[in-house]
Structures are given as C-alpha cells and as structure tokens.
PDB file of C-alpha atoms in Angstrom:
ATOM      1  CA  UNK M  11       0.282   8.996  -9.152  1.00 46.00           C
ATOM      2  CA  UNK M  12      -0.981   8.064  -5.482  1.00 47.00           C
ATOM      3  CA  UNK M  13      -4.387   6.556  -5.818  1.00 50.00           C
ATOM      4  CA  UNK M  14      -5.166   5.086  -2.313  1.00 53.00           C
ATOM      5  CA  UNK M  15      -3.673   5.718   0.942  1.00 82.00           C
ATOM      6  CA  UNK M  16      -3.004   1.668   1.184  1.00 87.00           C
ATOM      7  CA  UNK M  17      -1.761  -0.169  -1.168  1.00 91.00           C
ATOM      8  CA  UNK M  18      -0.013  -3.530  -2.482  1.00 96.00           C
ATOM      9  CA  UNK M  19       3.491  -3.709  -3.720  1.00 96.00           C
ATOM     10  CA  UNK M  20       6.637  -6.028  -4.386  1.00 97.00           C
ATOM     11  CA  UNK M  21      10.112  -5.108  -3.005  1.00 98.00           C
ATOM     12  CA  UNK M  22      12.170  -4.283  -5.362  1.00 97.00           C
ATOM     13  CA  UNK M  23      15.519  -3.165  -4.012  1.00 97.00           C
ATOM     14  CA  UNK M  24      17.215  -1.917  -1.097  1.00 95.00           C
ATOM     15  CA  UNK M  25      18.071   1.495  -0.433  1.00 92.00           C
ATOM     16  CA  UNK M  26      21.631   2.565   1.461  1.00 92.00           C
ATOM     17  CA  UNK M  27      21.498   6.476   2.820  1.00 89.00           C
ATOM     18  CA  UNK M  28      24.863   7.048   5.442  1.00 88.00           C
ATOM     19  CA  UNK M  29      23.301  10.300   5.910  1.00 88.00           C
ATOM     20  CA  UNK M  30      19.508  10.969   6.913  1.00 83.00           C
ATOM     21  CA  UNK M  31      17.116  12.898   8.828  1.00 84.00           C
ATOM     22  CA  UNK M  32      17.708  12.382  12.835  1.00 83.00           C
ATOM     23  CA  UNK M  33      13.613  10.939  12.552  1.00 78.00           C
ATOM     24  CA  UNK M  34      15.067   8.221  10.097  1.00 80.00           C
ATOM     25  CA  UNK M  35      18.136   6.809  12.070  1.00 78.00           C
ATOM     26  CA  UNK M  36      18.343   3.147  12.026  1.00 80.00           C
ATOM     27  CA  UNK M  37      15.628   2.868   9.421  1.00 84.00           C
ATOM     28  CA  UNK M  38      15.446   0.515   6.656  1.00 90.00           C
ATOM     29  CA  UNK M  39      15.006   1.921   3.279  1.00 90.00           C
ATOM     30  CA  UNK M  40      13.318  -0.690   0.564  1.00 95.00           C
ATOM     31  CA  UNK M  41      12.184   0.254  -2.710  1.00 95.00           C
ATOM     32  CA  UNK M  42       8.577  -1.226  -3.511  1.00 96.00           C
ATOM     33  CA  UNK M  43       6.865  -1.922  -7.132  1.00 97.00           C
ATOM     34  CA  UNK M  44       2.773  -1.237  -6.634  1.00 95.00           C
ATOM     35  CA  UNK M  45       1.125  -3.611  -7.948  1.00 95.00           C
ATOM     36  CA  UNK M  46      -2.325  -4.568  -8.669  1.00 92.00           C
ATOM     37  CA  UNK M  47      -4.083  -7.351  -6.628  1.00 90.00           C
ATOM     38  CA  UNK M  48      -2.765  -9.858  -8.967  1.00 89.00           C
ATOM     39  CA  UNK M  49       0.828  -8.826  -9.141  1.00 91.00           C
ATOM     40  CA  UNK M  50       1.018  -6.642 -12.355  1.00 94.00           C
ATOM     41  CA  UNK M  51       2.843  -3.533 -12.006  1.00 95.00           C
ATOM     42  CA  UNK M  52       1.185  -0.497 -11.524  1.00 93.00           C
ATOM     43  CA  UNK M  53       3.178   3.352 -11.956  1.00 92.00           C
ATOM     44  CA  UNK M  54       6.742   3.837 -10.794  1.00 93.00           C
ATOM     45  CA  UNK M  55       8.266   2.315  -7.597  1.00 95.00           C
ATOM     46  CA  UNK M  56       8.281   4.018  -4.370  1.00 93.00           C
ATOM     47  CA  UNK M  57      10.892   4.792  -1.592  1.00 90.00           C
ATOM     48  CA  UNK M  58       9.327   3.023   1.650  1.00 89.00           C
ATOM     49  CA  UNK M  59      10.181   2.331   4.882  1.00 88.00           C
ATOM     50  CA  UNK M  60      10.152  -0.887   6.560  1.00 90.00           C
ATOM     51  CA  UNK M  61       7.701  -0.952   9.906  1.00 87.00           C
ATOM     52  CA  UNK M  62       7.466  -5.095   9.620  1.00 91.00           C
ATOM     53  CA  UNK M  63      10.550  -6.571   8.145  1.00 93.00           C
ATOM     54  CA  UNK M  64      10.096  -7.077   4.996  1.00 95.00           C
ATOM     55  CA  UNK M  65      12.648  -8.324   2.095  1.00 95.00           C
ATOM     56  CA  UNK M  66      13.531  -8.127  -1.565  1.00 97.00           C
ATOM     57  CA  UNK M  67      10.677 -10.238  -3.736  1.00 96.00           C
ATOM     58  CA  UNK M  68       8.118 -10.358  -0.901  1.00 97.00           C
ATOM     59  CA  UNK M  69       4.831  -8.640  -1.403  1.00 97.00           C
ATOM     60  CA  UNK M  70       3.366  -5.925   0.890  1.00 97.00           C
ATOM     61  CA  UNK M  71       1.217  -3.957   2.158  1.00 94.00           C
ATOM     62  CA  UNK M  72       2.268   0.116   1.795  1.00 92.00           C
ATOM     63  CA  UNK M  73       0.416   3.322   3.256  1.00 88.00           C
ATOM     64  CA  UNK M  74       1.371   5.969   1.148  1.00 86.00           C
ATOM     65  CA  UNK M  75       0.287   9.189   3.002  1.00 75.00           C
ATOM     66  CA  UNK M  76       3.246  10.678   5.214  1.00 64.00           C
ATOM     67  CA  UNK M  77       0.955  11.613   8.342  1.00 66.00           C
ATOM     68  CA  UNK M  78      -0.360   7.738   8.079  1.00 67.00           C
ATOM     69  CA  UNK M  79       3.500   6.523   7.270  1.00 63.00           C
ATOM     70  CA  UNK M  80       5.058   8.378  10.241  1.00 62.00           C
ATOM     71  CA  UNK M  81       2.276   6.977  12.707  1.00 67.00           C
ATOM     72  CA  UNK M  82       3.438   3.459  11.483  1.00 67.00           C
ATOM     73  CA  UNK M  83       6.877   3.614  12.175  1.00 66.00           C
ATOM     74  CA  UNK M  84       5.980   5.581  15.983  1.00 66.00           C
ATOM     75  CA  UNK M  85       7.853   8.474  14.832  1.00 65.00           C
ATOM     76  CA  UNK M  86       5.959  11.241  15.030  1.00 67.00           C
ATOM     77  CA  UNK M  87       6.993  14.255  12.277  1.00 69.00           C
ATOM     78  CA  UNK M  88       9.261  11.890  10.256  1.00 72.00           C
ATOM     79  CA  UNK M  89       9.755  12.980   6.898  1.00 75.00           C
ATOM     80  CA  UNK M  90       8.106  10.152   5.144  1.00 77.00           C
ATOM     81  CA  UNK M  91       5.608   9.953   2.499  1.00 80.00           C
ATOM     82  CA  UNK M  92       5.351   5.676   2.177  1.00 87.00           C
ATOM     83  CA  UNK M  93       6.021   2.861   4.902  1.00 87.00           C
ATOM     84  CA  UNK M  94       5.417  -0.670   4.799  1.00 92.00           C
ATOM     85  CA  UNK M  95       2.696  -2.002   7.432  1.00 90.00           C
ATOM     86  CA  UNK M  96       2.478  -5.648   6.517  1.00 92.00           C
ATOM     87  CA  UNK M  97       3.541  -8.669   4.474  1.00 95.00           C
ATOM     88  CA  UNK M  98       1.185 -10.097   2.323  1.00 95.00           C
ATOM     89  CA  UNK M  99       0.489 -13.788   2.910  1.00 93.00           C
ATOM     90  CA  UNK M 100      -2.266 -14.061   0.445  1.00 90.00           C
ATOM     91  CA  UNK M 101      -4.670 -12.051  -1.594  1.00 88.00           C
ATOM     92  CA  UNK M 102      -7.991 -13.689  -2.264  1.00 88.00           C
ATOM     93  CA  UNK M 103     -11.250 -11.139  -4.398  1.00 83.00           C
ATOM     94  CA  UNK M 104     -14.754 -12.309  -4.625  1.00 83.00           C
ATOM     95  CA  UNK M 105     -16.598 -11.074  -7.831  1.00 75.00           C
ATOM     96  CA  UNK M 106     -20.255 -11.240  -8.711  1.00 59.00           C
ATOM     97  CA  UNK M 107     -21.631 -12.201 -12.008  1.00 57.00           C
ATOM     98  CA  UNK M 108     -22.051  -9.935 -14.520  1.00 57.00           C
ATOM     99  CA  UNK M 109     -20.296  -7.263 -12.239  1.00 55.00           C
ATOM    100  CA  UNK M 110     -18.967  -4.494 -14.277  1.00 56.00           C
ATOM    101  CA  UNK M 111     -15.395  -3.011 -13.276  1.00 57.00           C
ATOM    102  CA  UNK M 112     -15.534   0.043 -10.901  1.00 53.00           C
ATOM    103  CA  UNK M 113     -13.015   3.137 -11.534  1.00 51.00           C
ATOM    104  CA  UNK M 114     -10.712   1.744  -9.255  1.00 50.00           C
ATOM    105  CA  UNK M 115     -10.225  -1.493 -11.441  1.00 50.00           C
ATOM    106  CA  UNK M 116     -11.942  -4.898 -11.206  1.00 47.00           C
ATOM    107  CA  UNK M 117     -12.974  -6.344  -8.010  1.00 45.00           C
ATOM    108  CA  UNK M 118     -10.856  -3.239  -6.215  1.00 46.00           C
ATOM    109  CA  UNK M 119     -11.815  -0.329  -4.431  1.00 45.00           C
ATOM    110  CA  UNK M 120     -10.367   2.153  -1.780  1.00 42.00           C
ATOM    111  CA  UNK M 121     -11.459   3.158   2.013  1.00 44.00           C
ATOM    112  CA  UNK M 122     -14.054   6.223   2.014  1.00 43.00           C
ATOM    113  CA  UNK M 123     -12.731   9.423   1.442  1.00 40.00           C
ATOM    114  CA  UNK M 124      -9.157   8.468   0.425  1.00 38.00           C
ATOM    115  CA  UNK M 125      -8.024   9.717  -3.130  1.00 38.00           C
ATOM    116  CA  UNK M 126      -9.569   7.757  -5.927  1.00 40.00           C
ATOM    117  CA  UNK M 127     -12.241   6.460  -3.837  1.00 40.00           C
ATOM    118  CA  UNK M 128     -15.784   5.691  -5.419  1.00 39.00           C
ATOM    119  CA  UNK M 129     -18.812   6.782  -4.296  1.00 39.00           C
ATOM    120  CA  UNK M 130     -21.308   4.135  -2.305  1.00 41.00           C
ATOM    121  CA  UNK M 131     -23.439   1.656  -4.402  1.00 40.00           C
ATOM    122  CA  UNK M 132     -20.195   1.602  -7.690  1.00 36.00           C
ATOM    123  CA  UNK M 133     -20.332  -1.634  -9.399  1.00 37.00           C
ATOM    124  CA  UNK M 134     -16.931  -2.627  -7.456  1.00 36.00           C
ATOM    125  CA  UNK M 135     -18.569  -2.448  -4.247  1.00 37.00           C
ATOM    126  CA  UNK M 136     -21.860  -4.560  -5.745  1.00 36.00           C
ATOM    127  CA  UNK M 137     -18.655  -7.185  -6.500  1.00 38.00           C
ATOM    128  CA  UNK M 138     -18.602  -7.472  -2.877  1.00 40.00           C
ATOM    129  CA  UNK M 139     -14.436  -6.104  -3.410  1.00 38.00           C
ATOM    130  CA  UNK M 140     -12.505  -5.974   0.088  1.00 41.00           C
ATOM    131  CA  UNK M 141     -12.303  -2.637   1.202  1.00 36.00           C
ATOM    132  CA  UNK M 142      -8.971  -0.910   2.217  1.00 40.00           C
ATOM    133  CA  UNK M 143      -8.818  -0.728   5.760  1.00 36.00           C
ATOM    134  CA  UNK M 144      -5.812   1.058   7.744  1.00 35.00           C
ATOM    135  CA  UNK M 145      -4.215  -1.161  10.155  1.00 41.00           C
ATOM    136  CA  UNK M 146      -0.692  -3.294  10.578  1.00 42.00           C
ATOM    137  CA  UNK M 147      -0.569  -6.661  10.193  1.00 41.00           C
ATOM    138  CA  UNK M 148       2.813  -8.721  10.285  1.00 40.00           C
ATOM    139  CA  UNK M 149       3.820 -12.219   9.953  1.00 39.00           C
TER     140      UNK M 149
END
C-alpha cells in the first residue's frame, strides 16, 4: 500500500535484470524495506532504482510515484514506479506534550495533497512533525 509519495526505507537486496527496458540501461536495481522514522518495517519491500548510490543496509530516502521517480533519474517516460533520491544521514522528530498521534502515525505526516495526507491543523502537524518535501539530497 503506497501511503506518501516520499518515503524512508532500508536496502535490502540487490536486484540483477540482463534484460530491461532501453529507459533502464545501466541502472541499478536495489530492493528497499519502508520503514517508519525509527526503523521498523512498514508493508512489503519495493523494487527501486538507485539516483544517489546507495548500498545494501543503508537507509534512504524513496519517491514512490513513477512520474516523480522518472524525473529523478533524468529519464523522462521510464517505466518506474520507486527511485531512491537520497541517503539518510540522520532522522531527528520533535513532539509536543500531550500531542495525540495523527493518521499518518506519531510525530509523521505527508506533503499536501499526496495520498494519505491529513488535513491542516491534525494533531501531527500541532507536534510540529517535519513535513515531506520533494527534493534530492546525497551524501
């Protein structure tokens, strides 16, 4: 189930595919565990590919829309549903007393008008959660 358009994961394996689409040549395939912001799993893993480098037990930063995906890798009408945009250094949430979990989980919430986001003024948001943003960030 695809909840967010971002969203944290661990590598979990490598992928080898001879044959692919022409959009995919030289493309590295990594499988990736989502995870929750403090590292529990969360659903099935998903077939990604690599924008930033990534390896086997680090955690990262996933979009999983295939418009968004494509975009990250610079090829446009790839046939890809998930990419990795970044490598997670750290993940640090700021919750406020008394603060109530949101839908989305404790202390987590996604960008406006993704799937699964919350309206304005949700009890994650009075947490003062981080927000999902789309960009790339790399090491």
């Amino acid at each position: 189930m695809r909840e967010s358009f971002m969203q944290i994961g661990r590598v979990v394996g490598t992928v080898v595919a001879t044959q692919k689409h022409a959009k995919l040549e030289g493309a590295k395939l990594l499988l990736v565990q989502p995870t929750d912001p403090d590292g529990a799993d969360r659903g099935v893993p998903l077939l990604t590919i690599d924008s930033v480098g990534a390896g086997v037990g680090e955690r990262v930063l996933i979009v999983v829309e295939g418009r968004a995906a494509g975009e990250a890798l610079r090829r446009k009408a790839a046939p890809v549903d998930a990419a990795i945009i970044g490598i997670i250094d750290a993940v640090t949430m700021a919750e406020a007393a008394g603060a109530s979990p949101g839908p989305e989980g404790p202390g987590l919430r996604f960008a406006e008008g993704s799937p699964g986001a919350s309206a304005p003024g949700t009890a994650s948001e009075a947490a003062g959660a981080p927000v999902a943003a789309r960009g790339t960030h790399t090491r």
